[in-house]
Coordinates of C-alpha atoms and ligand atoms in Angstrom, one line a residue:
M2 CA 73.9 95.6 80.0
R3 CA 76.1 99.2 80.1
F4 CA 78.9 99.7 77.2
Q5 CA 76.9 98.2 74.3
A6 CA 78.6 101.0 72.0
E7 CA 82.0 99.8 73.3
F8 CA 81.3 96.1 72.9
R9 CA 80.1 96.4 69.4
Q10 CA 83.4 98.3 68.9
I11 CA 85.4 95.4 70.4
S12 CA 83.2 92.9 68.6
S13 CA 84.4 94.7 65.0
L14 CA 87.9 94.8 66.0
I15 CA 87.8 91.0 66.7
G16 CA 86.3 90.4 63.4
D17 CA 88.8 92.6 61.9
N18 CA 92.0 91.3 63.8
Q19 CA 94.0 88.4 64.0
R20 CA 96.8 88.7 66.4
F21 CA 95.7 89.7 70.2
L22 CA 97.8 90.2 73.0
I23 CA 96.2 90.2 76.9
T24 CA 97.9 91.7 79.4
S25 CA 97.4 93.0 83.1
H26 CA 99.2 94.0 86.2
I27 CA 102.3 93.1 88.0
H28 CA 101.7 91.5 91.8
T29 CA 99.2 89.9 89.9
D30 CA 96.1 88.6 91.5
G31 CA 93.1 86.3 90.7
D32 CA 91.1 89.1 88.9
A33 CA 93.8 90.0 86.6
I34 CA 94.6 86.1 86.0
G35 CA 90.9 84.9 85.8
S36 CA 89.5 87.9 83.3
S37 CA 93.0 87.4 81.0
L38 CA 92.3 83.8 81.0
A39 CA 88.6 84.0 80.1
L40 CA 89.1 86.3 77.2
Y41 CA 92.4 83.9 76.1
H42 CA 90.0 81.0 76.0
Y43 CA 87.3 83.4 74.1
L44 CA 89.7 84.5 71.5
N45 CA 91.3 80.6 71.2
Q46 CA 88.1 79.3 70.3
L47 CA 87.5 81.8 67.4
G48 CA 90.7 80.7 66.5
K49 CA 92.8 83.7 66.5
A50 CA 96.3 84.2 67.7
V51 CA 96.5 85.0 71.3
R52 CA 99.0 85.4 73.6
V53 CA 98.6 86.5 77.9
A54 CA 101.7 88.3 79.2
I55 CA 101.3 89.5 82.5
P56 CA 104.6 91.0 84.4
G57 CA 106.3 89.5 87.6
N58 CA 105.5 86.8 89.1
I59 CA 102.0 84.2 88.7
P60 CA 101.2 83.1 91.8
V61 CA 101.7 78.8 91.8
K62 CA 98.0 78.7 93.6
Y63 CA 96.3 80.0 90.5
G64 CA 98.0 76.8 88.6
F65 CA 94.9 74.7 88.6
L66 CA 93.9 77.6 85.8
N67 CA 96.6 75.9 83.7
T68 CA 98.3 79.5 84.0
K69 CA 101.8 77.6 83.4
K70 CA 100.6 76.5 79.9
I71 CA 99.1 80.1 79.2
I72 CA 100.4 82.9 80.6
N73 CA 104.3 83.9 79.3
H74 CA 104.5 80.7 77.5
T75 CA 106.9 81.9 75.3
S76 CA 110.3 82.9 75.1
Q77 CA 111.1 86.6 76.2
K78 CA 112.5 87.0 72.2
N79 CA 109.1 85.4 70.9
L80 CA 107.0 87.7 73.4
A81 CA 108.6 90.9 72.4
A82 CA 108.1 90.1 68.6
F83 CA 104.8 89.0 69.3
I84 CA 103.8 92.2 71.5
Q85 CA 105.2 94.4 68.5
E86 CA 102.9 92.7 66.0
A87 CA 99.8 92.4 68.0
Q88 CA 96.9 94.0 66.1
V89 CA 94.8 94.3 69.6
V90 CA 96.0 94.6 72.9
F91 CA 93.7 94.2 75.7
I92 CA 94.9 95.7 79.1
L93 CA 92.8 94.5 81.8
D94 CA 92.2 95.4 85.7
I95 CA 95.5 97.5 85.6
S96 CA 94.4 100.3 88.0
T97 CA 97.5 102.3 87.2
L98 CA 99.4 101.7 83.5
D99 CA 102.7 101.6 85.6
R100 CA 101.8 98.5 86.7
L101 CA 102.6 96.8 83.1
D102 CA 105.9 97.1 84.5
E103 CA 108.2 95.6 81.9
F104 CA 105.5 95.5 79.3
Y105 CA 104.8 99.2 79.4
Q106 CA 107.2 100.4 77.2
P107 CA 106.7 97.3 74.3
I108 CA 103.2 98.0 74.8
Q109 CA 102.9 101.8 74.8
E110 CA 105.2 101.7 71.7
S111 CA 103.2 99.1 69.9
A112 CA 100.9 100.2 66.8
A113 CA 97.9 98.0 68.1
Y114 CA 94.4 99.2 69.0
K115 CA 94.3 99.2 72.8
I116 CA 91.6 98.2 75.0
C117 CA 91.6 98.8 78.8
I118 CA 88.9 97.2 80.7
D119 CA 89.0 97.8 84.5
H120 CA 86.8 98.2 87.8
H121 CA 89.5 100.8 89.0
P122 CA 89.2 104.3 88.6
V123 CA 92.0 104.8 85.6
E124 CA 93.3 107.3 83.2
K125 CA 92.6 106.9 79.9
G126 CA 96.2 107.5 79.4
W127 CA 97.2 106.2 76.0
T128 CA 94.8 103.8 75.6
D129 CA 92.2 103.6 72.7
L130 CA 89.5 102.6 74.5
L131 CA 88.8 102.9 77.8
I132 CA 85.6 100.6 79.5
Q133 CA 85.5 101.4 83.2
D134 CA 82.6 100.6 85.7
T135 CA 84.1 101.3 89.5
T136 CA 80.7 99.5 90.7
R137 CA 81.9 96.5 89.8
I138 CA 83.5 93.7 92.4
A139 CA 86.0 92.5 89.9
T140 CA 86.9 93.4 86.0
A141 CA 85.9 89.8 85.7
E142 CA 82.0 91.1 85.8
I143 CA 82.8 93.4 82.8
I144 CA 84.8 90.4 80.9
Y145 CA 81.4 88.6 81.7
D146 CA 79.1 90.9 80.3
L147 CA 81.5 91.4 77.3
L148 CA 81.4 87.6 76.7
R149 CA 77.7 87.7 76.9
Y150 CA 77.4 90.3 74.6
L151 CA 79.9 88.8 72.0
K152 CA 77.4 85.6 72.5
A153 CA 80.6 83.6 73.7
N154 CA 80.7 79.6 74.1
F155 CA 80.8 79.3 77.7
N156 CA 82.3 76.2 78.7
S157 CA 84.0 75.2 82.0
E158 CA 87.3 76.5 81.3
I159 CA 85.8 80.1 80.9
A160 CA 83.4 79.6 83.6
E161 CA 86.3 78.7 85.6
A162 CA 88.7 81.6 85.4
L163 CA 85.7 84.1 85.7
F164 CA 84.4 82.4 88.6
T165 CA 87.8 82.3 90.1
A166 CA 88.5 86.0 89.3
I167 CA 85.1 87.3 91.1
L168 CA 85.8 84.7 94.2
S169 CA 89.1 86.4 95.0
D170 CA 88.4 89.8 94.3
S171 CA 85.4 89.7 96.3
G172 CA 87.0 88.1 99.3
G173 CA 85.2 85.1 98.8
F174 CA 81.6 87.2 98.3
R175 CA 82.3 89.2 101.5
Y176 CA 83.8 92.4 100.5
P177 CA 82.2 95.5 100.3
G178 CA 81.0 96.0 96.5
T179 CA 79.9 92.3 96.1
T180 CA 76.2 93.0 94.5
R181 CA 73.2 91.1 93.6
D182 CA 74.8 91.2 90.0
T183 CA 78.2 89.5 91.6
F184 CA 76.2 86.6 92.8
R185 CA 73.5 86.4 89.9
I186 CA 76.9 86.3 87.7
A187 CA 78.5 83.4 89.9
A188 CA 75.0 81.4 89.8
D189 CA 75.2 81.4 86.4
L190 CA 79.0 80.4 85.7
M191 CA 78.4 77.7 88.3
G192 CA 76.0 76.0 85.5
Y193 CA 79.0 75.3 83.7
G194 CA 80.9 73.6 86.3
P195 CA 82.8 75.3 88.8
D196 CA 82.9 74.1 92.2
P197 CA 83.0 77.3 94.7
A198 CA 84.5 75.1 97.6
R199 CA 87.1 73.7 95.5
I200 CA 88.2 77.0 94.4
Y201 CA 87.9 78.8 97.6
N202 CA 90.2 76.2 98.8
M203 CA 92.7 77.0 96.1
V204 CA 92.4 80.9 96.8
Y205 CA 92.3 81.0 100.4
E206 CA 93.4 77.8 101.8
Q207 CA 96.9 77.1 100.4
A208 CA 99.3 78.5 103.0
S209 CA 102.2 76.3 104.4
V210 CA 102.9 75.7 108.0
R211 CA 105.9 77.9 107.6
Q212 CA 103.6 80.9 106.3
L213 CA 101.3 80.3 108.9
R214 CA 104.2 80.9 111.8
V215 CA 105.4 84.0 110.1
W216 CA 101.9 85.5 110.0
G217 CA 101.5 84.6 113.8
R218 CA 104.8 86.4 114.6
L219 CA 103.7 89.9 112.4
L220 CA 99.8 89.4 113.6
H221 CA 101.7 89.8 117.0
K222 CA 102.7 93.4 116.0
I223 CA 99.8 94.6 115.2
E224 CA 99.2 98.8 116.1
V225 CA 96.2 100.5 116.5
D226 CA 95.1 103.9 116.0
G227 CA 91.4 104.9 116.1
H228 CA 89.8 102.7 113.6
F229 CA 93.4 102.3 111.5
S230 CA 95.0 98.9 112.4
W231 CA 98.4 98.0 110.7
I232 CA 101.6 95.6 110.5
T233 CA 104.7 96.9 109.8
I234 CA 107.2 94.3 107.9
P235 CA 110.7 95.7 108.4
F236 CA 113.4 94.8 105.5
E237 CA 115.5 92.4 107.8
F238 CA 112.5 90.3 108.5
I239 CA 111.3 89.9 104.6
R240 CA 115.1 89.1 103.9
D241 CA 115.5 86.6 107.0
K242 CA 111.9 84.8 106.7
Q243 CA 112.0 85.0 102.6
I244 CA 108.1 86.4 102.7
F245 CA 106.8 86.9 99.0
P246 CA 104.2 89.5 97.9
E247 CA 101.5 86.9 98.0
E248 CA 101.7 86.2 101.6
V249 CA 101.6 89.5 102.6
D250 CA 97.9 89.5 100.8
G251 CA 96.9 86.7 103.0
L252 CA 98.0 89.0 106.2
I253 CA 96.2 92.0 105.2
D254 CA 93.0 89.4 104.7
L255 CA 93.7 88.1 108.7
L256 CA 94.1 91.5 109.7
R257 CA 90.5 92.6 108.2
K258 CA 89.5 90.3 110.8
D259 CA 89.6 93.1 113.7
S260 CA 86.4 94.0 114.4
K261 CA 87.1 97.6 115.6
A262 CA 89.0 98.4 112.4
A263 CA 87.5 100.6 109.4
V264 CA 91.0 100.3 107.8
V265 CA 93.9 98.2 107.8
G266 CA 97.4 98.3 106.4
V267 CA 100.4 96.3 105.7
F268 CA 103.5 98.3 105.1
V269 CA 106.1 96.3 103.4
Q270 CA 109.9 97.7 104.0
K271 CA 111.3 96.9 100.4
N272 CA 114.7 98.7 101.8
E273 CA 116.1 101.5 103.2
D274 CA 113.9 104.1 101.5
R275 CA 111.3 102.3 99.9
V276 CA 108.0 101.1 101.2
Q277 CA 105.3 99.2 99.8
V278 CA 101.7 99.7 101.5
G279 CA 98.8 97.9 101.1
L280 CA 95.1 99.0 102.4
R281 CA 91.8 97.9 102.7
S282 CA 88.7 99.7 103.7
K283 CA 85.5 97.9 105.7
N284 CA 83.3 100.8 106.1
G285 CA 83.2 103.1 103.2
V286 CA 86.4 104.8 103.7
D287 CA 88.1 105.4 100.2
V288 CA 91.6 104.0 100.2
G289 CA 91.9 104.1 96.5
E290 CA 91.9 108.0 96.9
I291 CA 94.3 107.6 99.9
A292 CA 96.6 105.4 97.9
R293 CA 96.6 107.9 94.9
G294 CA 97.5 110.6 97.1
F295 CA 100.5 108.8 97.5
G296 CA 101.1 108.0 93.6
G297 CA 99.6 104.6 93.9
G298 CA 96.1 103.0 92.8
G299 CA 93.4 101.1 93.7
H300 CA 89.8 101.3 94.2
K301 CA 87.4 102.6 97.4
H302 CA 87.9 99.3 99.3
A303 CA 91.2 97.9 98.4
A304 CA 94.4 99.9 97.2
G305 CA 98.5 100.0 97.5
F306 CA 101.5 102.4 96.9
T307 CA 104.8 102.7 96.9
V308 CA 106.9 105.4 98.1
G309 CA 110.6 106.4 98.9
K310 CA 110.6 107.1 102.6
S311 CA 111.3 105.8 105.8
L312 CA 109.1 103.2 107.2
I313 CA 107.9 105.5 110.4
E314 CA 107.4 108.5 107.8
V315 CA 105.2 106.5 105.7
V316 CA 103.0 104.9 108.6
D317 CA 103.0 108.3 110.1
E318 CA 101.6 110.2 106.7
T319 CA 99.2 107.3 106.5
K320 CA 97.8 107.2 109.8
I321 CA 97.2 110.9 109.1
K322 CA 95.6 110.3 106.1
V323 CA 93.2 107.7 107.3
R324 CA 92.3 109.9 110.3
I325 CA 91.2 112.8 107.6
A326 CA 89.2 109.8 105.0
S327 CA 87.5 108.5 108.3
R328 CA 85.5 112.2 109.3
K329 CA 84.5 111.9 105.9
V330 CA 82.2 108.3 106.6
P331 CA 79.4 108.4 108.6
E332 CA 79.8 106.4 112.0
Ligands
LIG404 MN1 90.0 93.3 90.1

């Protein structure tokens, strides 16, 4: 197991402290939520005071993990006070610290010991301890190792949270980066109750007919440049159809089905001159590097960024960067 020294340090921090905050990224996802909840249940079992605070909306489809009761489950004022008084803060799956959004400043200013655990390439920044392993498909794999190291009492809640995190970040155990360890961990977790078919259904089969129709209209507009396929979603379309960020994730999963594509992307025009871009790689092109070139973040296989430019400019610049990055990858 990697990170023995760091895990030992976390073990003594947990022993010595009482108030813990767990946080993750805005536009949150299954890995962020599942990793946070697993750690929450563990600390809760130990009788610690622990809160989970995640910026932005929590996708409703993760409600089966009891997110409503646990995440941000306190008034803004109480949460602000808790952040200020926390002794240890865990920042999970963050990729770039800006993704703490509304919690960035209060956490940076807090006197707490700050631990960042991530499978994205991430800068240590102002955190005190960084545990980073970019070979893992999900942050939850590292949390699993940590909880095993800590000799946590695995139960169905912890196992279901971790299983959901790994299943969702690996696209149902299909994306590049899914390893033998991924399956070994998933198999071990299954022993505590998670039902993969049920969890897959919760994560991937919850679209409404309205959403499917919207995706149908957008899929009509696929554009292709070599091995890059993408869809642009103009601002007016988002406004008229009321598209939510989590629906865009579903769309990018559908785009991956293009057999000729090595990289797929969705360009969401947030307003006149702000575009949010999600990229996925299928053959080893490092989309994380492309996203960082635009000031964004992510890992090799999945990344994103937001830029203040016109839709056409962003598409053109991304197209060129994908072409250049594709040349580095053997066919
Ligand atoms: Mn992740």
